[in-house]
GROMACS .gro file of C-alpha atoms in nm:
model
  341
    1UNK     CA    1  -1.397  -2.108  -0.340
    2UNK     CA    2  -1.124  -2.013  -0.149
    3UNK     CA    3  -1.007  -1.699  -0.017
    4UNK     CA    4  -0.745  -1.458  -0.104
    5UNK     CA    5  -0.569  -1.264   0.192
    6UNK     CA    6  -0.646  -0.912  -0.006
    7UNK     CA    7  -0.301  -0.632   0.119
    8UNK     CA    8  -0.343  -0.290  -0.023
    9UNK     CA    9  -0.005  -0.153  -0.096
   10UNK     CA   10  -0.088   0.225  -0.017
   11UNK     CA   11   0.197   0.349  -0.107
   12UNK     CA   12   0.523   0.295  -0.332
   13UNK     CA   13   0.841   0.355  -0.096
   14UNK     CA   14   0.917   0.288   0.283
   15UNK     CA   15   1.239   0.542   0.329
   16UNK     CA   16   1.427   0.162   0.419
   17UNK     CA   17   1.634  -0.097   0.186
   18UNK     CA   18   1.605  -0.412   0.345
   19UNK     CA   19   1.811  -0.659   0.172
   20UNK     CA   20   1.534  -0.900   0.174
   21UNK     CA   21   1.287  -0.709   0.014
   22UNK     CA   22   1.262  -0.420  -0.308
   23UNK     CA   23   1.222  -0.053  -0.361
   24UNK     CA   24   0.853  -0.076  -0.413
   25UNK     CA   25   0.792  -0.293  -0.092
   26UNK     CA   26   0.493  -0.565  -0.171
   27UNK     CA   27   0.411  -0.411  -0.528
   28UNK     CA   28   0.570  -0.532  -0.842
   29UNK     CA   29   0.739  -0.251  -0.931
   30UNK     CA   30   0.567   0.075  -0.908
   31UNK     CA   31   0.682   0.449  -1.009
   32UNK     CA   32   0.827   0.620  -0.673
   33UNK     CA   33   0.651   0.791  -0.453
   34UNK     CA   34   0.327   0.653  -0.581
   35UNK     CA   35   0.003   0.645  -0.325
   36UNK     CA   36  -0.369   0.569  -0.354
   37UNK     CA   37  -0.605   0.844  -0.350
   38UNK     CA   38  -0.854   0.751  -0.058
   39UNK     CA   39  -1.170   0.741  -0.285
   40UNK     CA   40  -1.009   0.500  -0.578
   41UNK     CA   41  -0.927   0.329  -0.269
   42UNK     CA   42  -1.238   0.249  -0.124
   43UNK     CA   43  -1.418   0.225  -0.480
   44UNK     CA   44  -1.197  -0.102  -0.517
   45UNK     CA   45  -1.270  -0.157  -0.188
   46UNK     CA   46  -1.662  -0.198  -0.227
   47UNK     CA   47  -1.614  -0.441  -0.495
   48UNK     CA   48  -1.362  -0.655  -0.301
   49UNK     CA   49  -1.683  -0.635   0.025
   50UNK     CA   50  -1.899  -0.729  -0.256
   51UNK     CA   51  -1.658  -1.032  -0.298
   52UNK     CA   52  -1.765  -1.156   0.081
   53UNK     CA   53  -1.422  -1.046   0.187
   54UNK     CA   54  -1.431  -0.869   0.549
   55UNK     CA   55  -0.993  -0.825   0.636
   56UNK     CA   56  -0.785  -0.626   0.442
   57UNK     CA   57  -0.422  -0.561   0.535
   58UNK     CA   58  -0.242  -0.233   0.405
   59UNK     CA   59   0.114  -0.264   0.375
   60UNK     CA   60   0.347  -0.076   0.111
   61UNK     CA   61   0.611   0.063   0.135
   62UNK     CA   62   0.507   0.204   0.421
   63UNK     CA   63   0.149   0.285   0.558
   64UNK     CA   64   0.263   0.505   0.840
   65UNK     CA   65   0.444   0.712   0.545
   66UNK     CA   66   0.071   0.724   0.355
   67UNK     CA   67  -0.075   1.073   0.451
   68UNK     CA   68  -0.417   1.000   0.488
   69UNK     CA   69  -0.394   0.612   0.647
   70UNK     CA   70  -0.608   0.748   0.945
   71UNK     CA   71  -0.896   0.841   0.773
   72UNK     CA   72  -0.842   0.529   0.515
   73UNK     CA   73  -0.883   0.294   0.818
   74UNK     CA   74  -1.168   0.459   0.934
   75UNK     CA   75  -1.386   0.441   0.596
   76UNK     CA   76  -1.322   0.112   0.527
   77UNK     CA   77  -1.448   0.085   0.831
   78UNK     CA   78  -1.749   0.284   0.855
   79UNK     CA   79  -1.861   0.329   0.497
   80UNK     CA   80  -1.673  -0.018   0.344
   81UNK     CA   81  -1.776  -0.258   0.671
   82UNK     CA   82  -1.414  -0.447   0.675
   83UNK     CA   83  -1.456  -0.566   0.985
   84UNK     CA   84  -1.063  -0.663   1.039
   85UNK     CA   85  -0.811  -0.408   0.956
   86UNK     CA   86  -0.414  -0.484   1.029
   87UNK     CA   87  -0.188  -0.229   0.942
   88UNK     CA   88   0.205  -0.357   0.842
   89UNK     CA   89   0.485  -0.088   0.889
   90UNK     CA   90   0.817  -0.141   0.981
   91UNK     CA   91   0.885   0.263   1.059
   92UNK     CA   92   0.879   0.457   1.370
   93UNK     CA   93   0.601   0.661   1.304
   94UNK     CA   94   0.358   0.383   1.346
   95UNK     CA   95   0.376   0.476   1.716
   96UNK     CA   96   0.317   0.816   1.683
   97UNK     CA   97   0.002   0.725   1.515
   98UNK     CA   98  -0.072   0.455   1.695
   99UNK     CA   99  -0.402   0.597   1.933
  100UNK     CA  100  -0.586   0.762   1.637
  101UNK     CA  101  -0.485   0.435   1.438
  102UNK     CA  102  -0.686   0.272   1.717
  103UNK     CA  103  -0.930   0.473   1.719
  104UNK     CA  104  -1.018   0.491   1.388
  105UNK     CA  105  -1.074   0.050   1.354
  106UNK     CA  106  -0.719  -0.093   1.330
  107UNK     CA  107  -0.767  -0.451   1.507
  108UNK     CA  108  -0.417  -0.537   1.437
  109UNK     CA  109  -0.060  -0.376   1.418
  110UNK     CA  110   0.253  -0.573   1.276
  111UNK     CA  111   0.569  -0.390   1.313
  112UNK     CA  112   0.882  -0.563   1.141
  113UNK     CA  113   1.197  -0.628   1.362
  114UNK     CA  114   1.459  -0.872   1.275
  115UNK     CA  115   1.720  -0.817   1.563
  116UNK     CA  116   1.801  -0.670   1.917
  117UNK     CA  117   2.134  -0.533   1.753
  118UNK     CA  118   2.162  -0.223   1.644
  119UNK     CA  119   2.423  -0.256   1.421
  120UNK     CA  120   2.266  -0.545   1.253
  121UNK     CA  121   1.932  -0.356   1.214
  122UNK     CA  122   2.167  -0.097   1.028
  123UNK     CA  123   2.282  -0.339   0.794
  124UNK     CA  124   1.974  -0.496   0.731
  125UNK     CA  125   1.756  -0.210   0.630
  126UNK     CA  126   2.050   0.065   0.648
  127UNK     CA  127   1.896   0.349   0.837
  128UNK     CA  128   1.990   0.383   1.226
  129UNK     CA  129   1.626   0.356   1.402
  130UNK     CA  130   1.624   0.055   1.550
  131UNK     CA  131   1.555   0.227   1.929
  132UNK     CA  132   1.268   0.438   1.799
  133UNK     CA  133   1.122   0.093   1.652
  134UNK     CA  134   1.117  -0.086   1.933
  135UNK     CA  135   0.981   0.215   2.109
  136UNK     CA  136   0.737   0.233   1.874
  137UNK     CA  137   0.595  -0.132   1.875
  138UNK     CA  138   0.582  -0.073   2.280
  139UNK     CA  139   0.281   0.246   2.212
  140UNK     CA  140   0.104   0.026   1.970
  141UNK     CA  141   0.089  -0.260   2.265
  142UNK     CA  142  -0.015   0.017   2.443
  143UNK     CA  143  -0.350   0.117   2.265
  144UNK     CA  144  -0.447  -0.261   2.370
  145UNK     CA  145  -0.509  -0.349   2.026
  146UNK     CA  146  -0.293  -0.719   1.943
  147UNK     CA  147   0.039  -0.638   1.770
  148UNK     CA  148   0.247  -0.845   1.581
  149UNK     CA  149   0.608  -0.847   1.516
  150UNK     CA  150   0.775  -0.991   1.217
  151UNK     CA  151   1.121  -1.142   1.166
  152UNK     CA  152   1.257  -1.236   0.891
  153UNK     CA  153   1.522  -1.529   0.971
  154UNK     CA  154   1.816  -1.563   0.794
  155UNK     CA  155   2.128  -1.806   0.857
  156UNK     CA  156   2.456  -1.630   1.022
  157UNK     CA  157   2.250  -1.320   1.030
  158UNK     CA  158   2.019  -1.297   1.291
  159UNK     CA  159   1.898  -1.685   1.339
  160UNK     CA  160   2.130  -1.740   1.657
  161UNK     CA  161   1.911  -1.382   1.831
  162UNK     CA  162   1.598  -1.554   1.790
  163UNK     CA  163   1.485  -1.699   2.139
  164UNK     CA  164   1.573  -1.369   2.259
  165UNK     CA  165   1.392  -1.148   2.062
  166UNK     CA  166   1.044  -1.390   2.142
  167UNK     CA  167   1.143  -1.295   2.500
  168UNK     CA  168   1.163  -0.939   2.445
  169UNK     CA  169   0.833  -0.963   2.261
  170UNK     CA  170   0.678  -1.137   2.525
  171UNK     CA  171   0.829  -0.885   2.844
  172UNK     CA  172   0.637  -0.613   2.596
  173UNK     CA  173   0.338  -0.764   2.558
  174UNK     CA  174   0.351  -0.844   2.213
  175UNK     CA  175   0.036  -1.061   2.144
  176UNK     CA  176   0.256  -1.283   1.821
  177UNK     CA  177   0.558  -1.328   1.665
  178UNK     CA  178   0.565  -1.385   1.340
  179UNK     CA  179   0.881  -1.602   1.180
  180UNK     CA  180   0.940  -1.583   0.756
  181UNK     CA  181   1.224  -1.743   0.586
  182UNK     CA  182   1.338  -1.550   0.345
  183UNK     CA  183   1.211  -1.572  -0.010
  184UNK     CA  184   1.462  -1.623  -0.141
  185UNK     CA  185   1.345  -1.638  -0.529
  186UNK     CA  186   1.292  -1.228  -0.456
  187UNK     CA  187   1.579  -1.081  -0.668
  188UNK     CA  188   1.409  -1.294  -0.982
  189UNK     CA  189   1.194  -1.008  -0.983
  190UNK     CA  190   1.278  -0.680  -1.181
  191UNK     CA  191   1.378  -0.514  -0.886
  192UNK     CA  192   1.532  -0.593  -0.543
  193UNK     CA  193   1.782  -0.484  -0.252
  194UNK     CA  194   1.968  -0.838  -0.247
  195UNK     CA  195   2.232  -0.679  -0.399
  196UNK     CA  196   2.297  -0.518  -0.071
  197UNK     CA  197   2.354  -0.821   0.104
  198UNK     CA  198   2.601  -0.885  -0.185
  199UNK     CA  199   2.807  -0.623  -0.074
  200UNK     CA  200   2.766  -0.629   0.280
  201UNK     CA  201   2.853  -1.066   0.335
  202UNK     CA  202   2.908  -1.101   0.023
  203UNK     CA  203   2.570  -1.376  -0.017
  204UNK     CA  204   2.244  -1.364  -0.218
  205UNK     CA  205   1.949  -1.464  -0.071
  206UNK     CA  206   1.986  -1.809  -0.131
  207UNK     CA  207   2.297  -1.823   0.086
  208UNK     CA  208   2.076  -1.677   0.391
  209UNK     CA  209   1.777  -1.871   0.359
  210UNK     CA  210   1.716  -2.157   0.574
  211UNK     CA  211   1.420  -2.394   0.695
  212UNK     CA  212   1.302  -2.299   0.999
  213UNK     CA  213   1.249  -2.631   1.154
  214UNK     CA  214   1.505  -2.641   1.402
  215UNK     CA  215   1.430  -2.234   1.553
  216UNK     CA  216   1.081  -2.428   1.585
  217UNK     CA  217   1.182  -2.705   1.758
  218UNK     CA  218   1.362  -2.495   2.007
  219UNK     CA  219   1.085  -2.264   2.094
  220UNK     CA  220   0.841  -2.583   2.101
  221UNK     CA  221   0.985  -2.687   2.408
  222UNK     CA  222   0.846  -2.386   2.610
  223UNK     CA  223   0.511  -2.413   2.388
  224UNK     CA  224   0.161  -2.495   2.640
  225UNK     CA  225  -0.040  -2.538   2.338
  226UNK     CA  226   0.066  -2.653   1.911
  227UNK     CA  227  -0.188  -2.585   1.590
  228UNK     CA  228  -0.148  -2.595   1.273
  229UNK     CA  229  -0.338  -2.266   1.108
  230UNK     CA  230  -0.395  -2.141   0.756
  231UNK     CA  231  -0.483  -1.783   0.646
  232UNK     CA  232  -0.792  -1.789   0.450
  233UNK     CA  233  -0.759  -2.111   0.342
  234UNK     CA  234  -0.432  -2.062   0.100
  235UNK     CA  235  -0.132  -1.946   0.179
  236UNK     CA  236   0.154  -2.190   0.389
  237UNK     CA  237   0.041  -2.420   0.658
  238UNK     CA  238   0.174  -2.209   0.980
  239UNK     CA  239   0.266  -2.330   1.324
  240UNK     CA  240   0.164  -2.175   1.579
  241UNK     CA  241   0.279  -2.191   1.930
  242UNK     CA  242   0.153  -2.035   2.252
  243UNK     CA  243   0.370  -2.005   2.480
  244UNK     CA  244   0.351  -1.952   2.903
  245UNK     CA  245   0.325  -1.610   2.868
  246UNK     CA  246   0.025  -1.549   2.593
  247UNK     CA  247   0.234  -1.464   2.363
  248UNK     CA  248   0.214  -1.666   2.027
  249UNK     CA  249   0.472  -1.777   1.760
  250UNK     CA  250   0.361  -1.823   1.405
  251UNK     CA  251   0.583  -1.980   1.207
  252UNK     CA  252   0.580  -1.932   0.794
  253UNK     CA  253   0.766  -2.162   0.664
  254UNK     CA  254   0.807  -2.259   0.303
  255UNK     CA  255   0.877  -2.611   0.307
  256UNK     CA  256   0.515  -2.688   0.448
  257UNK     CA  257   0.369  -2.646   0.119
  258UNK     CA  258   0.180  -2.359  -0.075
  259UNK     CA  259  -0.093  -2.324  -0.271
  260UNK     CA  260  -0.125  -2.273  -0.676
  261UNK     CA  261  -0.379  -2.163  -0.919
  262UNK     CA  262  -0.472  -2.120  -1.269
  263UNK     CA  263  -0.219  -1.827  -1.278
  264UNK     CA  264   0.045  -1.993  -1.171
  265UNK     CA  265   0.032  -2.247  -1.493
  266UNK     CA  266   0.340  -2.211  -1.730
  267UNK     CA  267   0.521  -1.958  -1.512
  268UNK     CA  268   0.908  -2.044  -1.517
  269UNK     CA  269   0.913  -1.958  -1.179
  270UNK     CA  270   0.661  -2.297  -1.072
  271UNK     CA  271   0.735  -2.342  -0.791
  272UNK     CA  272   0.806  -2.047  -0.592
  273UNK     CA  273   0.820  -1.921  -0.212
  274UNK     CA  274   0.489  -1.710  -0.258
  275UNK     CA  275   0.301  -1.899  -0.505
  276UNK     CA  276  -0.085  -1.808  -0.463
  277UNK     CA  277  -0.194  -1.665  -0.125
  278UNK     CA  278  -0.257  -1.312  -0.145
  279UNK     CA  279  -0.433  -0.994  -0.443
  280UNK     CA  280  -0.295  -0.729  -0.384
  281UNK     CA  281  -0.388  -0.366  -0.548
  282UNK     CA  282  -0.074  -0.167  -0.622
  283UNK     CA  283  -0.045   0.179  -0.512
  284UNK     CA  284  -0.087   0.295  -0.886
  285UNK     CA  285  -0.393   0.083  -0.921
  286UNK     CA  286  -0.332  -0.267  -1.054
  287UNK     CA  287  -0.417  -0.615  -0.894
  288UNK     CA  288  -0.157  -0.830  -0.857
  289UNK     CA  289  -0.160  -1.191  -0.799
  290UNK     CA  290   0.203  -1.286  -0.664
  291UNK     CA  291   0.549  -1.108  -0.621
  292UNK     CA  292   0.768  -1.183  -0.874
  293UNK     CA  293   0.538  -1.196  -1.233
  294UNK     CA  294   0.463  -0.865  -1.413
  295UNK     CA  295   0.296  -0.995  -1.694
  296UNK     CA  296  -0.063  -1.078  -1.536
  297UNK     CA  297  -0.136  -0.814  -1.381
  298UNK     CA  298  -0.501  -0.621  -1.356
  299UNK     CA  299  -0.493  -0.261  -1.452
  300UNK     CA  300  -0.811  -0.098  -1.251
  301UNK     CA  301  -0.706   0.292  -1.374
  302UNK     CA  302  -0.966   0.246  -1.678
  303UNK     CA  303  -1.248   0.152  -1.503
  304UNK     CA  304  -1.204   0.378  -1.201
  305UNK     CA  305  -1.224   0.672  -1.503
  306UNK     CA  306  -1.558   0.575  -1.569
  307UNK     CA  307  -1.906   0.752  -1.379
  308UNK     CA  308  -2.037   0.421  -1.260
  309UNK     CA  309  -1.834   0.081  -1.078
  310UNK     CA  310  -2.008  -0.186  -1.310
  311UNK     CA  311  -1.661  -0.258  -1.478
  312UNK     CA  312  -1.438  -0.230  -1.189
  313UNK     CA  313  -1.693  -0.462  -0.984
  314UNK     CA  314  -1.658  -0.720  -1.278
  315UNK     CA  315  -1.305  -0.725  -1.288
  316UNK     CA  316  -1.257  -0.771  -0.947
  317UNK     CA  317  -1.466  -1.063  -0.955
  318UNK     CA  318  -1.296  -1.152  -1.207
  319UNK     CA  319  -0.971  -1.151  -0.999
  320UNK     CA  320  -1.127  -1.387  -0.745
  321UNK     CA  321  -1.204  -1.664  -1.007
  322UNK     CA  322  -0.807  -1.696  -1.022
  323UNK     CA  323  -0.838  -1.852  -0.667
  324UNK     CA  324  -1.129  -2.118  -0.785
  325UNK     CA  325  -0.927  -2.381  -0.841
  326UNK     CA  326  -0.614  -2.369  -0.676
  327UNK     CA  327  -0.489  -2.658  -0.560
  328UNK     CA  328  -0.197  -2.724  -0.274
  329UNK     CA  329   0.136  -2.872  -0.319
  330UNK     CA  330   0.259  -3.060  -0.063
  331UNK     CA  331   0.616  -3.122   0.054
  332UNK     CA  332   0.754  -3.396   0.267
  333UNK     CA  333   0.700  -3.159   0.584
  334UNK     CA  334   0.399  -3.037   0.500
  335UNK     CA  335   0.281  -3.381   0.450
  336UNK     CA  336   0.370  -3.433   0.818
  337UNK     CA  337   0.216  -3.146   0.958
  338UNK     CA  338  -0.123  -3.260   0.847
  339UNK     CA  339  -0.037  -3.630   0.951
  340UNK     CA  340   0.022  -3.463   1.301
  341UNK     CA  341  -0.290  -3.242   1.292
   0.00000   0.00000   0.00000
């Protein structure tokens, strides 16, 4: 069977309103200021170990906003045994916690920054930190643990600053760059902060998106070494590029394909920028299979109530079987990609 990525949502809200993404970050949406308590945490995340999975990636909202993500990291660590741990945050205070992050078992940082402007920081995510971030991404590179730095592309917004923000990765250190279009079937969802890019260009997300075959075909050029990777099996078919200096770009691009299950059957949405890659738990305790639907999701609150795991362990396993028999759709350039592999 194949593998789910599995991203813990800690918590609800990121104290951001990036116009590519929603109020409750990865989650469907969640109540504000909702966060896991450590213990339901690693309860769930027994069962998922008992799964075979050893990665987990907490996101949110915000991890380095989640009170007790140092001690989280450790546990599932030392009393869980996930033996890969990336943390995802896109605020400032991931380098203040960056050593004890370190420390305590994260193998991987990814920091979100989609421009070397200020200005157009600001009007992406509309707070005024864009210094501290970058500052921030340089102390995580500085623990010596790999970090990762995500950009979101989008046409006549920050496309054109791309080669130059893979060089200022690579001057840092920065062991990948990670390149997403934009999904842009986001605002489908019940909640979103496209309507900010309404206001600001007056463009939905549609308008913004674009392929990102020709940023790819520029940065090939420098490439030393092309593969084609997946992540656990599902997901998109990624390119990766190394280039001169070390540094990697991954590129996560839509039109190479996706994968779909038996979830996915019937849904109005078929087919979608997401489809079937990750489960995620919710930072009020539900699994969740994509982004956008509401209506399958797995509430875990009634079995974490009870004295022993036997019903939370089933319906996690449960939650895997989704994945049996997904199957990929190809598209024209995906179909290439593997012709090329």
């Amino acid at each position: 069977m194949l593998e789910p990525q599995w991203r813990v949502t800690v918590n609800s809200r990121c104290r951001r309103a990036c116009s590519y993404c929603r109020p409750s970050g990865e989650a469907v949406a969640t109540a504000m200021d909702a966060e896991l308590a450590p213990d339901d945490l690693l309860r769930v995340a027994h069962a998922v170990r008992a799964c075979g999975l050893t990665s987990v990636k907490l996101t949110g909202g915000d991890p380095a906003l989640y009170g007790p993500l140092v001690e989280v990291v450790r546990r599932l660590r030392d009393e869980a045994g996930f033996t890969e741990i990336e943390v995802i945050s896109r605020h400032p205070r991931i380098g203040d916690l960056a050593e004890d992050l370190a420390r305590a078992g994260v193998t991987l940082f990814n920091v979100s920054l989609d421009t070397l402007d200020p200005a157009v920081h600001h009007e992406i995510c509309n707070v005024d930190d864009h210094g501290e971030v970058v500052a921030a991404i340089k102390r995580c590179v500085a623990t010596d643990v790999p970090v990762k730095v995500n950009v979101v592309v989008m046409a006549g917004v920050n496309d054109a600053e791309v080669p130059t923000l893979v060089e200022m990765c690579e001057e840092a250190g920065v062991h990948s760059v990670k390149l997403l279009d934009v999904i842009k079937d986001l605002d489908a969802g019940s909640e979103s902060y496209a309507r900010r890019l309404k206001t600001k260009r007056g463009r939905t997300l549609r308008d913004v998106y674009m392929s990102l075959g020709d940023i790819t075909e520029g940065l090939r050029g420098r490439a030393v070494h092309e593969e084609i990777v997946h992540q656990g099996g599902l997901g998109h078919p990624m390119t990766v590029l190394t280039l001169p200096s070390g540094t990697k770009v991954v590129v996560k691009d839509s039109t190479a394909g996706a994968w779909y299950g038996s979830v996915c059957r019937g849904c109005p949405l078929f087919p979608c920028h997401d489809a079937l890659m990750a489960l995620r738990l919710t930072a009020d305790m539900r699994l969740q299979f994509c982004l956008l639907r509401e209506d399958n999701l797995i509430d875990l609150a009634p079995a974490l109530a009870e004295d022993t795991d036997e019903t939370l362990h089933a319906q996690v396993e449960a939650a895997f079987e989704m994945y049996a028999d997904a199957r990929f759709h190809p598209t024209q350039s995906s179909a290439a990609l593997e012709a090329a592999r």
